[in-house]
């Protein structure tokens, strides 16, 4: 152990003469920064140019809306149970349709959500998934509680993520 | 020239020099941010005006609108005086730096320097050492440990590097046989001092970095350990005063390096260019500013390349390396004078 740490550490006496007088090393450092000054820039000019995240990105959780206009959620409440931040509130109700249960009220408090993705992982119906939406800003606390109106998202917009989940989950 | 004419001409020069200085300082801040961004593969400020060109004014407005906070335990009077000293020192130093040869305007023979004093170099040295007071006062009067540590470091650092700076200038003075900046520039018409005495040039540049508290010697304001160093407790325009003074000092340091070592306004091979009268003067003034700009770029470039020295390393470098080197330089210059005379 001490052997390796000793051999890794460069002591002053191990430096060559040219390293000791600093100047060539400083020149090398300056050359490196100069090279970087003329290289292409990484900056993305945000409001004009938006970052499109890869499917593995965990943006805000949304509910999946089928093409038929029905929601997938069966209001089992598992997501609400698992949520470490206690951000989800589900209230179940019954319908006449084939899937007998649906959430009468589904709210995610975006001030509490920590984007952990556990709700998505636990959902038996693949009904709640993480979207690519990262632009979350509110002017008051009420606005931060997202109801079904904001959460329901057509499945066509979420295909990337669902495919990713099927592959890796 | 009558006395009123002299006063009017001097006042005009002062206004021009102050104007140029303030604009240079404002844009220096802008270029510092731009170059920092480029060195880090970023774009830098580009929102205020075309390519962010109005950014410095936005910065100043922001600082003006901030609340001016004075800590409870501060010594109010000294706390207020410190940034004034810093600004005073920074702006009065420009008085003796010549930007070009004498010109003839409306029949007056005007030298392009506010005050053509025959001990200009000494004046600059004296004033820049006064700058230590600003920082020490600021550190002491804030009543905060970070500020005090910053102030103490700064005085120790400035005193150590002033010595090697003084000795490096010694070499220049030996060659020019004068303390007058214009004479020093004229002594380099054919050969710049940076070529004649490279060691002195290097020691002077390094000391200039230490004197202006620029990285790699910015220990008085080392952010990771001292919050903001001596100006931790300053806000609003008082902070802006220190900020301006720091950049103004950088401009002075560059102007001094150009005057003392890079031939001032002289162009290389200017006689062979075949320019006449007024055009030669214009080219010379332009060359002064180009050299100064290059030095300023170098200052910023170094800041974004080299990490900060540790305090003991700084003192070692100052006393055990720079000081002996500047002495060697004096001997070297003396030997050259002996051989060629
Ligand atoms: S992502 Fe995590 S914190 Fe957010 S709602 Fe789902 S489980 Fe709760
Ligand atoms: S989103 Fe999924 S886990 Fe949550 S209540 Fe609906 S079906 Fe159950």
Coordinates of C-alpha atoms and ligand atoms in Angstrom, one line a residue:
Chain A
X1 CA 0.0 0.0 0.0
X2 CA 2.6 2.5 1.1
X3 CA 4.7 1.3 -1.9
X4 CA 2.1 2.3 -4.4
X5 CA 1.3 5.7 -2.9
X6 CA 4.9 6.5 -2.7
X7 CA 5.5 5.7 -6.3
X8 CA 2.5 7.7 -7.4
X9 CA 3.5 10.8 -5.6
X10 CA 6.0 13.0 -7.3
X11 CA 8.4 14.6 -4.8
X12 CA 10.3 17.7 -5.5
X13 CA 13.5 15.8 -5.9
X14 CA 12.0 13.7 -8.6
X15 CA 11.4 16.6 -10.9
X16 CA 13.8 17.3 -13.7
X17 CA 15.7 20.5 -13.9
X18 CA 13.3 21.9 -16.6
X19 CA 10.3 21.1 -14.4
X20 CA 11.9 22.8 -11.4
X21 CA 12.4 26.2 -13.1
X22 CA 8.7 26.3 -13.9
X23 CA 8.9 28.4 -17.0
X24 CA 8.6 25.6 -19.7
X25 CA 5.8 24.0 -17.7
X26 CA 4.0 27.3 -17.4
X27 CA 4.4 27.8 -21.2
X28 CA 2.9 24.3 -21.7
X29 CA -0.1 25.2 -19.6
X30 CA -0.6 28.5 -21.4
X31 CA -0.4 26.7 -24.7
X32 CA -3.1 24.3 -23.6
X33 CA -5.5 27.0 -22.5
X34 CA -4.8 28.9 -25.7
X35 CA -5.7 25.8 -27.7
X36 CA -8.9 25.6 -25.9
X37 CA -9.8 29.2 -26.6
X38 CA -10.0 28.5 -30.3
X39 CA -11.8 25.2 -30.0
X40 CA -15.6 25.0 -30.8
X41 CA -17.7 25.9 -27.8
X42 CA -20.0 23.6 -25.8
X43 CA -22.5 26.3 -24.7
X44 CA -26.1 25.7 -25.6
X45 CA -27.9 29.0 -25.7
X46 CA -30.8 27.8 -23.7
X47 CA -34.1 29.6 -24.3
X48 CA -33.4 29.7 -28.1
X49 CA -31.9 26.3 -28.3
X50 CA -33.3 23.6 -26.2
X51 CA -31.7 20.5 -24.7
X52 CA -33.5 17.3 -25.9
X53 CA -32.8 14.7 -23.3
X54 CA -32.1 11.0 -24.2
X55 CA -34.8 8.4 -23.2
X56 CA -33.0 7.6 -20.0
X57 CA -33.7 11.1 -18.7
X58 CA -36.0 11.5 -15.7
X59 CA -38.1 14.6 -16.2
X60 CA -41.4 15.3 -14.5
X61 CA -43.6 12.2 -14.0
X62 CA -46.7 12.1 -16.2
X63 CA -49.7 9.8 -16.6
X64 CA -50.1 7.9 -19.8
X65 CA -53.2 8.6 -21.9
X66 CA -54.2 5.8 -24.4
X67 CA -55.0 6.5 -28.0
X68 CA -58.6 5.7 -27.2
X69 CA -58.6 8.7 -24.7
X70 CA -58.6 6.5 -21.6
X71 CA -56.1 6.8 -18.9
X72 CA -54.0 3.7 -18.1
X73 CA -53.9 4.2 -14.4
X74 CA -56.1 1.8 -12.3
X75 CA -55.7 3.8 -9.1
X76 CA -54.0 1.0 -7.3
X77 CA -52.1 3.6 -5.2
X78 CA -48.8 1.8 -5.4
X79 CA -47.0 4.9 -6.7
X80 CA -48.4 7.0 -3.9
X81 CA -47.2 4.3 -1.4
X82 CA -43.7 4.1 -2.8
X83 CA -43.1 7.8 -3.3
X84 CA -40.3 8.7 -0.9
X85 CA -41.2 12.4 -1.0
X86 CA -45.0 11.8 -0.4
X87 CA -45.7 13.8 -3.5
X88 CA -48.5 11.7 -5.0
X89 CA -52.2 11.7 -4.0
X90 CA -54.6 9.2 -5.7
X91 CA -58.3 8.8 -5.1
X92 CA -59.9 5.8 -6.8
X93 CA -63.4 5.6 -8.3
X94 CA -65.3 3.0 -10.2
X95 CA -66.5 2.9 -13.8
X96 CA -68.6 0.6 -16.0
X97 CA -65.7 0.1 -18.4
X98 CA -63.5 -3.0 -18.7
X99 CA -61.0 -1.6 -16.4
X100 CA -63.2 -1.0 -13.4
X101 CA -61.1 1.5 -11.5
X102 CA -59.8 4.9 -12.4
X103 CA -58.3 7.7 -10.5
X104 CA -60.9 10.3 -9.7
X105 CA -58.2 12.6 -8.5
X106 CA -54.5 12.2 -9.2
X107 CA -52.2 14.9 -8.0
X108 CA -48.4 15.2 -7.9
X109 CA -47.0 18.0 -5.9
X110 CA -44.0 19.1 -8.0
X111 CA -42.5 21.0 -5.1
X112 CA -42.1 17.6 -3.3
X113 CA -41.2 15.4 -6.2
X114 CA -37.5 14.5 -6.3
X115 CA -37.5 12.8 -9.7
X116 CA -36.5 9.5 -8.3
X117 CA -38.6 7.5 -10.8
X118 CA -39.8 5.0 -8.2
X119 CA -43.4 5.6 -9.1
X120 CA -42.7 4.6 -12.6
X121 CA -40.8 1.6 -11.5
X122 CA -43.5 0.3 -9.2
X123 CA -46.6 0.9 -11.5
X124 CA -48.1 -2.4 -12.6
X125 CA -49.8 -0.8 -15.6
X126 CA -47.0 1.3 -17.0
X127 CA -49.3 4.1 -16.4
X128 CA -47.0 6.7 -14.9
X129 CA -43.7 7.4 -16.6
X130 CA -41.0 10.0 -16.5
X131 CA -41.3 12.5 -19.3
X132 CA -38.6 14.6 -20.9
X133 CA -40.1 17.8 -19.5
X134 CA -37.6 19.7 -17.3
X135 CA -39.1 23.2 -17.6
X136 CA -40.8 23.5 -14.3
X137 CA -41.5 27.0 -12.9
X138 CA -44.3 28.3 -10.8
X139 CA -45.2 31.6 -9.4
X140 CA -47.1 30.3 -6.4
X141 CA -47.5 27.0 -4.5
X142 CA -50.9 26.1 -5.8
X143 CA -49.6 26.1 -9.3
X144 CA -47.0 23.5 -8.3
X145 CA -49.6 20.9 -7.6
X146 CA -50.3 19.2 -10.9
X147 CA -53.7 17.6 -11.4
X148 CA -54.9 15.2 -14.0
X149 CA -55.2 18.0 -16.6
X150 CA -51.5 18.6 -16.6
X151 CA -50.4 15.0 -16.0
X152 CA -52.3 13.1 -18.7
X153 CA -50.0 12.9 -21.8
X154 CA -50.8 11.0 -25.0
X155 CA -48.9 7.8 -25.3
X156 CA -47.5 8.9 -28.6
X157 CA -45.3 11.5 -26.9
X158 CA -43.9 8.9 -24.4
X159 CA -42.9 6.1 -26.8
X160 CA -39.1 6.7 -26.3
X161 CA -39.3 6.3 -22.6
X162 CA -41.7 3.3 -22.6
X163 CA -39.4 1.5 -25.0
X164 CA -36.5 2.3 -22.8
X165 CA -38.3 1.0 -19.8
X166 CA -39.2 -2.3 -21.5
X167 CA -35.6 -2.7 -22.5
X168 CA -33.8 -1.9 -19.3
X169 CA -36.3 -2.0 -16.4
Chain B
X1 CA 3.3 78.8 -23.3
X2 CA 1.6 80.8 -20.7
X3 CA 0.5 79.4 -17.4
X4 CA -3.3 79.3 -18.4
X5 CA -2.4 77.4 -21.6
X6 CA -0.5 74.9 -19.6
X7 CA -3.4 74.4 -17.2
X8 CA -5.9 74.1 -20.0
X9 CA -3.8 71.6 -21.9
X10 CA -3.2 69.5 -18.7
X11 CA -6.9 69.5 -17.9
X12 CA -7.7 68.3 -21.4
X13 CA -5.1 65.5 -21.1
X14 CA -6.4 64.5 -17.7
X15 CA -10.0 64.2 -19.0
X16 CA -8.8 62.1 -22.0
X17 CA -6.6 59.9 -19.9
X18 CA -9.3 59.3 -17.3
X19 CA -11.9 58.6 -20.0
X20 CA -9.6 56.1 -21.8
X21 CA -8.8 54.5 -18.5
X22 CA -12.4 54.1 -17.4
X23 CA -13.5 52.6 -20.7
X24 CA -10.4 50.3 -20.8
X25 CA -11.2 49.1 -17.3
X26 CA -14.9 48.5 -18.1
X27 CA -14.0 46.5 -21.2
X28 CA -11.2 44.7 -19.4
X29 CA -13.8 43.2 -17.1
X30 CA -15.8 42.3 -20.1
X31 CA -12.8 40.7 -21.9
X32 CA -11.8 38.9 -18.7
X33 CA -15.2 37.2 -18.7
X34 CA -15.0 36.5 -22.4
X35 CA -11.5 35.0 -22.3
X36 CA -12.4 33.0 -19.3
X37 CA -15.3 31.6 -21.2
X38 CA -13.3 30.8 -24.2
X39 CA -10.6 29.1 -22.2
X40 CA -13.4 26.9 -20.8
X41 CA -15.0 26.3 -24.2
X42 CA -18.0 28.5 -23.3
X43 CA -19.3 31.6 -25.1
X44 CA -19.4 34.1 -22.3
X45 CA -21.7 37.1 -21.8
X46 CA -23.6 37.7 -25.0
X47 CA -27.0 39.0 -23.9
X48 CA -26.7 42.7 -23.2
X49 CA -26.3 44.4 -26.5
X50 CA -24.5 42.9 -29.5
X51 CA -22.3 40.1 -28.2
X52 CA -22.8 41.4 -24.7
X53 CA -20.9 44.6 -25.5
X54 CA -23.0 46.6 -23.0
X55 CA -22.4 44.0 -20.2
X56 CA -20.0 46.3 -18.2
X57 CA -22.7 49.0 -17.9
X58 CA -25.2 46.5 -16.8
X59 CA -22.7 45.3 -14.1
X60 CA -22.1 48.9 -12.9
X61 CA -25.9 49.6 -12.7
X62 CA -26.4 46.4 -10.8
X63 CA -23.7 47.4 -8.3
X64 CA -25.1 50.9 -8.0
X65 CA -28.5 49.6 -7.1
X66 CA -27.2 47.2 -4.4
X67 CA -27.6 48.0 -0.7
X68 CA -24.4 49.4 0.9
X69 CA -23.8 47.3 3.9
X70 CA -21.3 48.2 6.6
X71 CA -20.8 45.5 9.3
X72 CA -21.7 46.5 12.8
X73 CA -18.1 45.9 14.1
X74 CA -16.5 47.8 11.3
X75 CA -14.7 51.1 11.8
X76 CA -17.0 53.2 9.6
X77 CA -14.6 55.9 8.6
X78 CA -11.6 53.7 7.6
X79 CA -14.1 51.3 6.0
X80 CA -15.2 54.1 3.7
X81 CA -11.8 55.6 3.0
X82 CA -10.1 52.3 2.0
X83 CA -11.8 52.0 -1.5
X84 CA -11.1 55.7 -2.1
X85 CA -7.4 55.2 -1.5
X86 CA -7.5 52.2 -3.9
X87 CA -9.1 54.2 -6.6
X88 CA -7.0 57.3 -6.0
X89 CA -3.8 55.3 -6.3
X90 CA -5.0 53.5 -9.4
X91 CA -6.0 56.6 -11.3
X92 CA -3.2 59.0 -10.3
X93 CA -0.6 56.6 -11.5
X94 CA -1.5 57.1 -15.1
X95 CA -0.3 60.7 -14.9
X96 CA 3.3 59.8 -15.8
X97 CA 2.9 57.1 -18.4
X98 CA 3.6 58.4 -21.9
X99 CA 1.6 56.9 -24.7
X100 CA 3.4 58.5 -27.6
X101 CA 6.0 61.0 -28.7
X102 CA 5.5 64.7 -28.6
X103 CA 3.0 66.0 -31.1
X104 CA 2.4 69.3 -32.6
X105 CA -1.2 70.4 -32.4
X106 CA -2.3 74.0 -33.4
X107 CA 1.3 75.2 -32.9
X108 CA 1.7 73.7 -29.5
X109 CA 4.3 71.1 -28.8
X110 CA 2.4 68.7 -26.6
X111 CA 3.9 65.6 -24.9
X112 CA 1.5 62.7 -24.7
X113 CA 1.7 62.3 -21.0
X114 CA -0.2 64.2 -18.3
X115 CA 2.8 65.0 -16.2
X116 CA 6.3 64.8 -17.7
X117 CA 8.1 64.6 -14.4
X118 CA 11.7 63.6 -14.2
X119 CA 11.2 61.0 -11.5
X120 CA 8.2 59.4 -13.0
X121 CA 9.3 55.8 -12.3
X122 CA 9.8 56.6 -8.7
X123 CA 6.4 58.2 -8.6
X124 CA 4.8 55.1 -9.9
X125 CA 6.6 52.9 -7.4
X126 CA 5.7 55.2 -4.5
X127 CA 2.0 55.3 -5.4
X128 CA 1.7 51.6 -6.1
X129 CA 3.1 50.9 -2.6
X130 CA 0.5 53.2 -1.2
X131 CA -2.0 50.8 -2.7
X132 CA -1.1 48.3 0.1
X133 CA -2.8 50.7 2.6
X134 CA -6.1 50.5 0.8
X135 CA -6.1 46.7 1.1
X136 CA -4.7 46.6 4.7
X137 CA -7.2 49.2 5.9
X138 CA -10.0 47.4 4.2
X139 CA -9.0 44.2 5.9
X140 CA -8.5 45.7 9.3
X141 CA -11.5 48.0 9.4
X142 CA -14.1 45.4 8.3
X143 CA -13.9 43.7 11.7
X144 CA -14.0 40.2 10.2
X145 CA -11.3 37.5 10.3
X146 CA -11.4 36.7 6.6
X147 CA -10.8 40.3 5.7
X148 CA -8.1 40.7 8.2
X149 CA -6.2 37.6 6.9
X150 CA -6.6 38.9 3.4
X151 CA -5.2 42.3 4.4
X152 CA -2.2 40.8 6.2
X153 CA -1.4 38.5 3.4
X154 CA -1.6 41.3 1.0
X155 CA 0.8 43.6 2.9
X156 CA 3.3 40.8 3.3
X157 CA 3.1 39.8 -0.4
X158 CA 3.3 43.4 -1.7
X159 CA 6.3 44.2 0.4
X160 CA 8.2 41.1 -0.6
X161 CA 7.6 41.6 -4.3
X162 CA 8.2 45.3 -4.3
X163 CA 11.8 44.6 -3.6
X164 CA 12.4 42.4 -6.6
X165 CA 10.3 44.8 -8.7
X166 CA 12.5 47.7 -7.6
X167 CA 15.7 45.9 -8.4
X168 CA 14.4 44.8 -11.8
X169 CA 13.7 48.4 -12.6
X170 CA 17.2 49.2 -11.4
X171 CA 18.5 47.5 -14.6
X172 CA 16.3 49.6 -16.8
X173 CA 17.4 52.8 -15.0
X174 CA 21.1 51.9 -15.5
X175 CA 20.6 51.7 -19.2
X176 CA 18.4 54.8 -19.6
X177 CA 20.4 56.9 -17.1
X178 CA 17.2 58.6 -16.1
X179 CA 14.0 58.1 -14.1
X180 CA 11.9 60.0 -16.7
X181 CA 9.6 57.6 -18.5
X182 CA 10.1 59.4 -21.8
X183 CA 13.9 59.0 -21.6
X184 CA 13.4 55.4 -20.7
X185 CA 11.3 54.8 -23.8
X186 CA 13.7 56.7 -26.0
X187 CA 16.6 54.6 -24.7
X188 CA 14.9 51.6 -26.3
X189 CA 14.5 53.0 -29.7
X190 CA 16.7 50.4 -31.3
X191 CA 16.6 47.5 -28.9
X192 CA 13.9 46.8 -26.3
X193 CA 14.9 46.2 -22.8
X194 CA 13.1 42.8 -22.8
X195 CA 15.7 41.6 -25.2
X196 CA 18.7 43.2 -23.5
X197 CA 17.7 42.0 -20.0
X198 CA 15.4 39.0 -20.2
X199 CA 15.8 38.1 -16.6
X200 CA 14.8 41.5 -15.4
X201 CA 11.8 41.3 -17.7
X202 CA 10.7 38.1 -16.3
X203 CA 11.2 39.1 -12.7
X204 CA 9.4 42.4 -13.3
X205 CA 6.4 40.7 -15.0
X206 CA 6.1 38.2 -12.1
X207 CA 6.4 40.9 -9.5
X208 CA 3.8 42.9 -11.4
X209 CA 1.4 39.9 -11.2
X210 CA 2.0 39.8 -7.4
X211 CA 1.6 43.6 -7.1
X212 CA -1.7 43.6 -8.8
X213 CA -2.9 40.6 -6.8
X214 CA -3.6 38.6 -9.9
X215 CA -3.6 34.9 -10.1
X216 CA -1.4 33.0 -9.5
X217 CA -0.7 35.4 -6.7
X218 CA -4.2 36.4 -5.7
X219 CA -3.7 35.3 -2.1
X220 CA -5.3 38.4 -0.5
X221 CA -8.6 37.4 -2.1
X222 CA -8.2 33.6 -2.3
X223 CA -11.9 32.7 -2.7
X224 CA -11.8 29.1 -1.5
X225 CA -10.2 29.9 1.8
X226 CA -10.9 33.5 2.6
X227 CA -14.4 34.0 1.1
X228 CA -13.5 37.3 -0.7
X229 CA -10.4 38.2 1.2
X230 CA -10.0 41.9 2.1
X231 CA -13.3 42.9 0.4
X232 CA -15.5 40.2 2.0
X233 CA -17.4 42.8 3.9
X234 CA -17.8 45.3 1.1
X235 CA -20.9 45.8 -1.0
X236 CA -22.4 48.1 -3.6
X237 CA -20.2 50.9 -4.9
X238 CA -17.5 50.4 -2.3
X239 CA -17.0 47.0 -3.6
X240 CA -17.1 48.4 -7.2
X241 CA -14.3 50.8 -6.1
X242 CA -12.0 47.9 -5.3
X243 CA -13.0 46.0 -8.4
X244 CA -12.3 49.0 -10.6
X245 CA -9.0 49.7 -8.8
X246 CA -7.9 46.1 -9.3
X247 CA -8.5 46.3 -13.1
X248 CA -7.0 49.8 -13.2
X249 CA -3.9 48.4 -11.5
X250 CA -3.7 45.8 -14.2
X251 CA -3.8 48.4 -16.9
X252 CA -1.0 50.3 -15.1
X253 CA 1.1 47.2 -14.7
X254 CA 0.7 46.5 -18.4
X255 CA 1.5 50.1 -19.3
X256 CA 4.6 50.0 -17.1
X257 CA 5.8 46.8 -18.6
X258 CA 5.4 48.2 -22.1
X259 CA 7.1 51.5 -21.1
X260 CA 10.0 49.9 -19.2
X261 CA 10.7 46.7 -21.2
X262 CA 8.8 46.6 -24.5
X263 CA 10.0 49.9 -25.9
X264 CA 6.9 52.1 -25.1
X265 CA 5.5 53.5 -28.3
X266 CA 8.5 52.5 -30.4
X267 CA 7.8 50.1 -33.3
X268 CA 10.5 47.7 -34.3
X269 CA 12.3 49.0 -37.4
X270 CA 10.2 52.1 -37.4
X271 CA 12.8 54.1 -39.4
X272 CA 12.6 51.7 -42.3
X273 CA 8.8 51.9 -42.6
X274 CA 9.2 55.2 -44.4
X275 CA 6.2 56.8 -42.7
X276 CA 6.2 60.5 -42.4
X277 CA 5.3 62.9 -39.6
X278 CA 1.8 62.5 -38.4
X279 CA 1.4 58.9 -39.7
X280 CA 4.4 57.8 -37.8
X281 CA 3.0 59.3 -34.6
X282 CA -0.3 57.6 -35.2
X283 CA 1.4 54.3 -35.8
X284 CA 3.5 54.8 -32.6
X285 CA 0.5 55.5 -30.4
X286 CA -1.3 52.5 -31.9
X287 CA 1.7 50.3 -31.2
X288 CA 1.7 51.4 -27.6
X289 CA -2.0 50.4 -27.2
X290 CA -1.5 47.2 -29.1
X291 CA 1.4 46.2 -26.9
X292 CA -0.6 47.1 -23.8
X293 CA -3.6 45.1 -25.0
X294 CA -1.3 42.1 -25.6
X295 CA 0.0 42.4 -22.1
X296 CA -3.5 42.7 -20.7
X297 CA -4.5 39.6 -22.7
X298 CA -1.4 37.9 -21.2
X299 CA -2.6 38.8 -17.7
X300 CA -6.0 37.3 -18.2
X301 CA -4.6 34.3 -20.1
X302 CA -2.3 33.5 -17.2
X303 CA -5.2 33.8 -14.7
X304 CA -7.1 31.1 -16.4
X305 CA -4.1 28.8 -16.8
X306 CA -2.1 28.7 -13.6
X307 CA -3.4 27.7 -10.2
X308 CA -2.8 29.7 -7.1
X309 CA 0.5 29.4 -5.2
X310 CA 0.4 28.4 -1.5
X311 CA 1.4 31.2 0.9
X312 CA 4.8 29.8 1.8
X313 CA 5.6 29.0 -1.8
X314 CA 4.8 32.6 -2.7
X315 CA 7.2 33.9 -0.1
X316 CA 9.8 31.4 -1.1
X317 CA 9.5 32.4 -4.7
X318 CA 9.6 36.1 -3.8
X319 CA 12.7 36.0 -1.5
X320 CA 14.7 33.0 -2.7
X321 CA 14.1 33.2 -6.5
X322 CA 12.9 36.6 -7.7
X323 CA 15.1 38.7 -5.4
X324 CA 18.4 37.0 -6.3
X325 CA 17.4 36.9 -10.0
X326 CA 16.7 40.6 -10.0
X327 CA 20.2 41.2 -8.4
X328 CA 21.8 39.0 -11.1
X329 CA 20.0 41.1 -13.7
X330 CA 21.5 44.3 -12.3
X331 CA 25.0 42.8 -12.5
X332 CA 24.3 41.6 -16.0
X333 CA 23.2 45.1 -17.1
X334 CA 26.2 46.7 -15.4
X335 CA 28.5 44.2 -17.2
X336 CA 26.9 45.1 -20.6
X337 CA 27.4 48.8 -20.0
X338 CA 31.0 48.1 -19.0
X339 CA 31.7 46.1 -22.1
X340 CA 30.1 48.4 -24.6
X341 CA 31.3 51.7 -23.2
Ligands
LIG1 S1 -40.5 10.5 -9.2 FE1 -40.2 9.8 -7.1 S2 -40.7 11.6 -5.8 FE2 -41.5 12.0 -7.9 S3 -43.6 11.4 -7.8 FE3 -42.4 9.6 -8.5 S4 -41.9 8.5 -6.7 FE4 -42.6 10.5 -6.0
LIG2 S1 -50.1 5.3 -11.7 FE1 -49.7 3.1 -11.6 S2 -49.0 2.8 -9.6 FE2 -50.0 4.8 -9.6 S3 -52.1 4.4 -9.0 FE3 -52.0 4.4 -11.2 S4 -51.7 2.3 -11.7 FE4 -51.2 2.4 -9.6

